[in-house]
Coordinates of C-alpha atoms in Angstrom, one line a residue:
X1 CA 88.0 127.6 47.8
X2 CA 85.4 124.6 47.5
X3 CA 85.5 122.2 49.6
X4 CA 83.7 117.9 49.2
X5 CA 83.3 115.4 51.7
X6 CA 85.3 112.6 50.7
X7 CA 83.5 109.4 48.7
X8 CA 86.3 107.3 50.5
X9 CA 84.5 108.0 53.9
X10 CA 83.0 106.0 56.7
X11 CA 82.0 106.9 60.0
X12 CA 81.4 104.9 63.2
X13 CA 81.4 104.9 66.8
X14 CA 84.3 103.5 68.6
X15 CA 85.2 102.6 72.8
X16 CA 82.2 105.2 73.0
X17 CA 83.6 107.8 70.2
X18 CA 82.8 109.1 67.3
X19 CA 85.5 108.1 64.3
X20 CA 85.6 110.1 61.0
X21 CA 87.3 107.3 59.1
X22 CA 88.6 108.9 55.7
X23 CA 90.5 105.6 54.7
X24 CA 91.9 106.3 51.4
X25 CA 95.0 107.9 52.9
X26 CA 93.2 110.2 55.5
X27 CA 93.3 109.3 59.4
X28 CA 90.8 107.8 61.8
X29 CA 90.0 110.4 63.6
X30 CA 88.1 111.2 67.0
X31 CA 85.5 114.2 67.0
X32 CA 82.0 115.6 68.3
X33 CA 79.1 113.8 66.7
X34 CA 78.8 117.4 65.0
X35 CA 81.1 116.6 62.6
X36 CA 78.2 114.4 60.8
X37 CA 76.0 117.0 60.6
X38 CA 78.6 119.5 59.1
X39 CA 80.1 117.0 56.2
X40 CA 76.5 116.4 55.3
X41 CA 76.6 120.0 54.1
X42 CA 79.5 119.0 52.0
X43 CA 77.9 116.2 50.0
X44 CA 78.9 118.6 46.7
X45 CA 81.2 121.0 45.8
X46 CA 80.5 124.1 48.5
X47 CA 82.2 127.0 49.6
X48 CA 82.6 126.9 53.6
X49 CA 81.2 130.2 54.4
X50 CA 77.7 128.8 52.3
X51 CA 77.8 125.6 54.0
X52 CA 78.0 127.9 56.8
X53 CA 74.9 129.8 55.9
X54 CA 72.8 126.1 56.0
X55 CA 74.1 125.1 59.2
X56 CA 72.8 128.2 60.9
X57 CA 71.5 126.5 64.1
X58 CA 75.5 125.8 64.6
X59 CA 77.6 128.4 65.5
X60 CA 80.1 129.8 62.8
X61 CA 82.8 129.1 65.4
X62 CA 82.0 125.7 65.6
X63 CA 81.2 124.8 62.0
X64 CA 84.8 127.2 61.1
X65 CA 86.2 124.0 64.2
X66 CA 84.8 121.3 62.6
X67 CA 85.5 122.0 58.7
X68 CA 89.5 122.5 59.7
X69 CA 89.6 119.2 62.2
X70 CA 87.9 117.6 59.4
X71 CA 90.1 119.0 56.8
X72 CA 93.0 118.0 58.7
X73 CA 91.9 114.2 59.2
X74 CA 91.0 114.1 55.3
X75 CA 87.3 114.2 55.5
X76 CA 86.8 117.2 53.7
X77 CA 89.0 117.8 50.2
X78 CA 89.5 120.7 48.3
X79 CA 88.7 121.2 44.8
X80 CA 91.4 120.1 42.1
X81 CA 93.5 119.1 44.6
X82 CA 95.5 115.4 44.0
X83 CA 93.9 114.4 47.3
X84 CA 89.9 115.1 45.0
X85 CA 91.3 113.8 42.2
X86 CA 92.5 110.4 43.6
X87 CA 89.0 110.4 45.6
X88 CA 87.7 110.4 42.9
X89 CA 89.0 107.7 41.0
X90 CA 88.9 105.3 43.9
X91 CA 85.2 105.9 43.7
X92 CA 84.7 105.1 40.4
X93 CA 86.6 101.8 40.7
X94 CA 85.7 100.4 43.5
X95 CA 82.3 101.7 43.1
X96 CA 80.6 98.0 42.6
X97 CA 81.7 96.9 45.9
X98 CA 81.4 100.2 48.2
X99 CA 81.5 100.6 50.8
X100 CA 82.3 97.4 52.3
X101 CA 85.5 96.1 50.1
X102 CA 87.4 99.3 49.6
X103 CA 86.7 100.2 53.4
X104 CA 88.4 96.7 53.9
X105 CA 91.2 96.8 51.6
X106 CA 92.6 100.5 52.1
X107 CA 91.2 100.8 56.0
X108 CA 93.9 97.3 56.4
X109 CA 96.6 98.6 54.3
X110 CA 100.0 99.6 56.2
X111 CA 100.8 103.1 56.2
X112 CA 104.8 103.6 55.3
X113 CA 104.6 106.9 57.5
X114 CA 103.2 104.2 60.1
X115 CA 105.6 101.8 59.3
X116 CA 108.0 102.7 61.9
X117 CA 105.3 102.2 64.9
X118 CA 104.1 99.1 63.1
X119 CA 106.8 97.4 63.5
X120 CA 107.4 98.0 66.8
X121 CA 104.5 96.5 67.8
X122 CA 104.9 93.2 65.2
X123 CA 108.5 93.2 67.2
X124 CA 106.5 93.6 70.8
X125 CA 104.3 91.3 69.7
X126 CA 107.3 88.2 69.0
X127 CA 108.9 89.3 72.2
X128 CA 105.7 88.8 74.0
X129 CA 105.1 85.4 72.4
X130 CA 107.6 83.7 75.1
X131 CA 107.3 81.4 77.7
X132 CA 106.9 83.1 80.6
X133 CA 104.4 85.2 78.4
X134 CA 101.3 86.7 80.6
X135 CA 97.5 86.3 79.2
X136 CA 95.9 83.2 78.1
X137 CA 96.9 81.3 75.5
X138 CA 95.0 80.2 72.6
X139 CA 93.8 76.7 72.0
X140 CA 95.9 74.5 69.3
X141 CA 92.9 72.0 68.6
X142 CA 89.1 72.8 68.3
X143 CA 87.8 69.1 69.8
X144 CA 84.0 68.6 70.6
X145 CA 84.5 65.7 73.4
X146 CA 81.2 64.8 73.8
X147 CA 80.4 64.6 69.9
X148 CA 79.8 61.0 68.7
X149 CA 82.7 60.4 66.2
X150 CA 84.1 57.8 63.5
X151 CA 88.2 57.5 64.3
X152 CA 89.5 57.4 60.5
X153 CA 91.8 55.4 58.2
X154 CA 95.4 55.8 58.5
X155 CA 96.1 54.4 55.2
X156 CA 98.7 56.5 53.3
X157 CA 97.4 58.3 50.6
X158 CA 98.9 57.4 47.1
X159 CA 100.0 60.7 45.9
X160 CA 102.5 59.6 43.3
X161 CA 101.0 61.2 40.6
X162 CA 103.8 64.0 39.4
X163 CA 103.0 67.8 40.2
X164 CA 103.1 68.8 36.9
X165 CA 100.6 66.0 35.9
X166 CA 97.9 67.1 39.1
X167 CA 98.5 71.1 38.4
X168 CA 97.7 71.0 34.5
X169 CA 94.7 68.3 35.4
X170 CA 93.3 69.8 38.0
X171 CA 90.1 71.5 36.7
X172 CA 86.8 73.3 39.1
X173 CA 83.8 70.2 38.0
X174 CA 80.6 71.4 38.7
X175 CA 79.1 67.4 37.3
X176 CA 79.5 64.7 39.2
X177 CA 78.2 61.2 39.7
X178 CA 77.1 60.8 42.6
X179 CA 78.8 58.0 43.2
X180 CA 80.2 57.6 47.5
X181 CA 84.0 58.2 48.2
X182 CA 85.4 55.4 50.3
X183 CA 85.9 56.4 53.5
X184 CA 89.5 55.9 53.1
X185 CA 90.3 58.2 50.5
X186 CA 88.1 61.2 52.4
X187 CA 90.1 60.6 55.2
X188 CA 93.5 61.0 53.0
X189 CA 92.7 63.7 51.7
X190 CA 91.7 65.5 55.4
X191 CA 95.1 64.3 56.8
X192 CA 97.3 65.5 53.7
X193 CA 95.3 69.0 53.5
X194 CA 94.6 69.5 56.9
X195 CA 96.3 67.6 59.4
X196 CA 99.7 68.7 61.3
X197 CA 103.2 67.5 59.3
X198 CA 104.8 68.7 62.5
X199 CA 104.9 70.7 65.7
X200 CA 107.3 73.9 66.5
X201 CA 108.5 75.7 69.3
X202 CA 107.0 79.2 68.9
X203 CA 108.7 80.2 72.2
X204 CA 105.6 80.5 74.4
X205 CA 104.0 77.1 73.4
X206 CA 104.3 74.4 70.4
X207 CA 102.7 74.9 66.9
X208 CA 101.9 72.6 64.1
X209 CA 102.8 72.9 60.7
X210 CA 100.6 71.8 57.6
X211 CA 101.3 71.4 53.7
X212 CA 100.1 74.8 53.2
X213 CA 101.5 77.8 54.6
X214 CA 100.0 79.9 57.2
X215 CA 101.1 82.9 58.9
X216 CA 102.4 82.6 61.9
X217 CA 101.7 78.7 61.9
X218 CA 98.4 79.9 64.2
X219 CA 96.2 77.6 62.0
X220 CA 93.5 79.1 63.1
X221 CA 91.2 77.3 60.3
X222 CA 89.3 74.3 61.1
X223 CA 87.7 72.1 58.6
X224 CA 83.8 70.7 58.8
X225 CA 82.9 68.1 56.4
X226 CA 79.5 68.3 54.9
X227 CA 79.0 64.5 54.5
X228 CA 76.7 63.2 51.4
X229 CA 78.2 60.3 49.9
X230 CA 80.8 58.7 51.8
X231 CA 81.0 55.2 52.4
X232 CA 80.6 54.3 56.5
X233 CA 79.0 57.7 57.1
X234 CA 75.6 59.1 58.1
X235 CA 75.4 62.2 55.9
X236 CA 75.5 65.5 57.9
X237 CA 78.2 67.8 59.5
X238 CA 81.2 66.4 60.9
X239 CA 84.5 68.4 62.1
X240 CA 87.5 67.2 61.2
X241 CA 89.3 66.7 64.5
X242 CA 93.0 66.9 63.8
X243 CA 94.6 65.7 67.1
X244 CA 93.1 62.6 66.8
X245 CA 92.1 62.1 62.9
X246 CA 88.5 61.3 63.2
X247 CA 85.5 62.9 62.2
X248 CA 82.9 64.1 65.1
X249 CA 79.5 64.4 64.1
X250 CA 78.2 68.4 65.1
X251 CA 75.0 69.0 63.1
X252 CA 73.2 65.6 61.9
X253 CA 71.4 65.1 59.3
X254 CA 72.3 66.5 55.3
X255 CA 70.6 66.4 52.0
X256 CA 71.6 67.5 48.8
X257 CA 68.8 69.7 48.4
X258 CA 70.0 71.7 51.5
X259 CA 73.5 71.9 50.6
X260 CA 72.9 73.3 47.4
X261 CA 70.6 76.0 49.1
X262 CA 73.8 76.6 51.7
X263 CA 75.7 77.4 48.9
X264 CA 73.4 80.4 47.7
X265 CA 71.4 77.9 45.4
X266 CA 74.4 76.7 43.1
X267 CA 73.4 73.2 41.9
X268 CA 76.7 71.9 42.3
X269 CA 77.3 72.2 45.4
X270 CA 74.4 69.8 46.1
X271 CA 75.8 67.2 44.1
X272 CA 79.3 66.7 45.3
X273 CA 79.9 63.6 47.6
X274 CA 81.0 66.2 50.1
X275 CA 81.8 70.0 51.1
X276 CA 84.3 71.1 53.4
X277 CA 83.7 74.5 55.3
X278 CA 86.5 76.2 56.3
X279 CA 85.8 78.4 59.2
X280 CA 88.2 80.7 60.7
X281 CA 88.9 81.0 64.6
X282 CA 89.4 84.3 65.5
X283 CA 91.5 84.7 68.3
X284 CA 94.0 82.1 66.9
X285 CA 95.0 85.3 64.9
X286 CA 94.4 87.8 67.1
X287 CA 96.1 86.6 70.5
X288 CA 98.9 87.0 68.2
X289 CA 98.8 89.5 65.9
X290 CA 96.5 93.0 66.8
X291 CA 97.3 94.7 63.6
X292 CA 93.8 94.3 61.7
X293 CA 95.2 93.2 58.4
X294 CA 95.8 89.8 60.1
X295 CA 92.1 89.4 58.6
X296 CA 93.4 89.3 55.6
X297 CA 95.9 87.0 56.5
X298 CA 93.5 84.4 57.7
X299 CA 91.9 84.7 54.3
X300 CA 95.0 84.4 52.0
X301 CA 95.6 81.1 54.4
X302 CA 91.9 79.8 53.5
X303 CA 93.0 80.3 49.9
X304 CA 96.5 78.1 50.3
X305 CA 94.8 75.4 52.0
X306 CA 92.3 75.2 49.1
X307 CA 94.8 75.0 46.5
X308 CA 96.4 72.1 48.1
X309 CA 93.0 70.6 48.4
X310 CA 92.2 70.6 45.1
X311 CA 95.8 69.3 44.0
X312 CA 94.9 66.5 46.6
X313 CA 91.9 65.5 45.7
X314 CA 93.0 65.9 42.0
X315 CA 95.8 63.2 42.8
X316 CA 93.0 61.0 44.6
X317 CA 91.2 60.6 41.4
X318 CA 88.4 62.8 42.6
X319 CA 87.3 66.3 41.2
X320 CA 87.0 69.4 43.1
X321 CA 85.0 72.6 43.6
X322 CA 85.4 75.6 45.6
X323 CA 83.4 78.6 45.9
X324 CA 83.3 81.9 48.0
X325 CA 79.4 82.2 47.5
X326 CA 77.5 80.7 50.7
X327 CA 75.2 81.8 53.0
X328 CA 77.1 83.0 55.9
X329 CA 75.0 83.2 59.1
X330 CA 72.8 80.3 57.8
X331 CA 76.2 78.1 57.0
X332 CA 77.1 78.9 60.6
X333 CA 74.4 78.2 62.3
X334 CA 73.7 74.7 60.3
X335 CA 77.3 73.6 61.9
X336 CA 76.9 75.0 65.3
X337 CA 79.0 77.6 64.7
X338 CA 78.5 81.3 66.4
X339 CA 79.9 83.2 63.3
X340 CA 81.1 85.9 65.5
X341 CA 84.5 83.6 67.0
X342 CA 84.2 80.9 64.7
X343 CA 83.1 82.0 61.1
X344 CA 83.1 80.3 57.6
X345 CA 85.2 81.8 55.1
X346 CA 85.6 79.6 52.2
X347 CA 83.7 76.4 51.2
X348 CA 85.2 73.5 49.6
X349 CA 83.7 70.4 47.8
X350 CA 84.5 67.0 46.3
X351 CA 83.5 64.0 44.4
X352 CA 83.7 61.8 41.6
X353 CA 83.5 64.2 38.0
X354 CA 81.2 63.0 35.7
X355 CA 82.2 61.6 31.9
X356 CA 79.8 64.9 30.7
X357 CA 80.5 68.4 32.3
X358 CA 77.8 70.7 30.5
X359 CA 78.7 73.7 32.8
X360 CA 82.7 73.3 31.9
X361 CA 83.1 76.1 29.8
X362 CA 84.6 75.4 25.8
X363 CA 88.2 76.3 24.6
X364 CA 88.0 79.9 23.4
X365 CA 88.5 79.9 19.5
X366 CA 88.8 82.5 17.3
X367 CA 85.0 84.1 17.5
X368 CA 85.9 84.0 21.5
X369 CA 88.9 86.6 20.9
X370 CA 87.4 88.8 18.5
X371 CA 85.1 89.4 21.4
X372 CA 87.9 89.9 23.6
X373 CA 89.9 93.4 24.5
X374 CA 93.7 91.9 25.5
X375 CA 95.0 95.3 26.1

């Protein structure tokens, strides 16, 4: 019998041990450091007792230990076996992005034979989440009191245009003008996207609500504004403070030249009237939910509140732009941000769209789907 250490593999040290972390259905399991030194004698098909033979400054007692613990956890698979077989095609799929996304997606994933113990601690979690509740509790608001800050319109936004109308119109621009957004229409389309639409009683404390949803209502996104062209503003970084709807300046000073660099060198990022960063505090999640795939969570919730900023600044007569490519630690840093409790996750943009759009892509006609494999 042959035996492989798995592709869908990754080790690391954890509260001071070692953690063979076979995450494509195996289990993170604790053992001696050894363990790396005996899968490394399994990076190909091997019998044991050869691998054996290479790891002679071990004892065959302890290599015979670690191949079965290993086994066990999922480390090490045997040949032809559904367990190789599905190893195998996970590394062919996800090979672009390995480690780092599958480790992500599958080390997240619930388990069903988990799923029992899970949710026991998602229902230990609500009952904990009560008023008499012990621990700290999470700030509702991210505020910077000393900033110097602009206190906003409070103009209602006109959205009258019909859903339909701002979902089939709503297009990614990558031209625009250049032209500044009145200060009024910025700050409608802040309130409607991000601002509360009204508070709830968790249990332990009170919780707003926005157009979007979010799980858990633990909102744990805040919003920076990236000013360029917006009439009544100095251009430079601004967060959005929602308590009090006014913008409080963090990082001063912005051109478009540096934007577009933020944004991994895109041109249009530079040329909107402004970006939006939407950066993701960590223990508004976490104080609530353990489980790790709250992560993802936080994501999906970046993702809804860009939707509805698009469909809001589509409604405003403005065109929008969002993109996942930015430089993280840079980003960060450029807003005051730590990027370890407070990261960015998701940049937005806006401004008035151009009468030309040379990056919109054409209509695909008939030359487009010869080209094209449907099924």
């Amino acid at each position: 019998m042959r035996l492989r250490r798995a592709h869908s593999l990754t080790c690391y040290w954890h509260e001071d041990e070692f953690v063979v972390h076979p995450y494509l259905g195996g289990t993170p399991t604790a053992l001696h450091p050894v363990a790396a030194e005996v899968l490394s004698a399994f990076d190909s098909w091997v019998e044991a007792a050869k691998a054996t033979e290479e790891l002679d400054h071990l004892t065959p007692d302890t290599v015979a230990e670690a191949v079965e613990a290993l086994r066990e956890a999922g480390a090490l698979l045997v040949e032809d076996s559904d367990e190789a077989e599905r190893d195998e095609l996970a590394a062919r799929t996800w090979e672009t992005w390995a480690p780092e996304a599958p480790f992500f997606h599958y080390g997240t994933q619930i388990d069903a034979e988990r799923l029992p113990a899970d949710r026991e601690q998602a229902r230990e979690q609500a009952r904990n989440d009560t008023a008499d509740a012990a621990g700290p509790q999470h700030r509702v608001f991210t505020e910077y009191p000393e900033a110097e800050r602009v206190l906003l319109p409070r103009v209602p936004a006109e959205l009258d245009v019909p859903l339909g109308r701002a979902l089939y119109a709503r297009r990614t621009v990558r031209d625009f003008t250049g032209d500044p957004v009145p200060l009024a229409t910025l700050a409608a389309l802040l309130v409607t996207t991000f601002g509360p639409t009204d508070f709830i009683d968790s249990g332990r404390s009170a919780l707003f609500r926005r157009t979007s949803p979010a799980g858990g209502s633990r909102q744990e996104l805040d919003a920076y504004v990236g000013v360029l062209a917006v009439e009544g503003l100095s251009p430079g970084f601004y967060h959005y403070n929602l308590r009090e709807h006014s913008l409080e300046l963090v990082s001063p000073g912005l051109t478009r030249d540096e934007m577009t660099h933020l944004g991994t060198d895109q041109p249009w990022v530079g040329s909107v009237a402004f970006t939006v960063v939407l950066a993701s505090v960590i223990d508004r999640m976490s104080s609530k939910y353990e489980l790790p795939r709250s992560y993802r969570v936080s994501l999906l919730n970046a993702g809804h509140l860009g939707q509805t900023f698009a469909l809001t600044a589509t409604a405003l007569g403005l065109g929008p732009l969002q993109t996942g490519a930015f430089y993280d630690e840079a980003l960060a840093r450029r807003i005051g941000l730590d990027n370890i409790g407070s990261i960015p996750v998701y940049l937005l943009g806006a401004g008035y769209a151009a009468d030309e759009q040379p990056y919109a892509a054409p209509l695909a006609g008939l030359e487009a789907f010869r080209r094209t494999r449907l099924t």
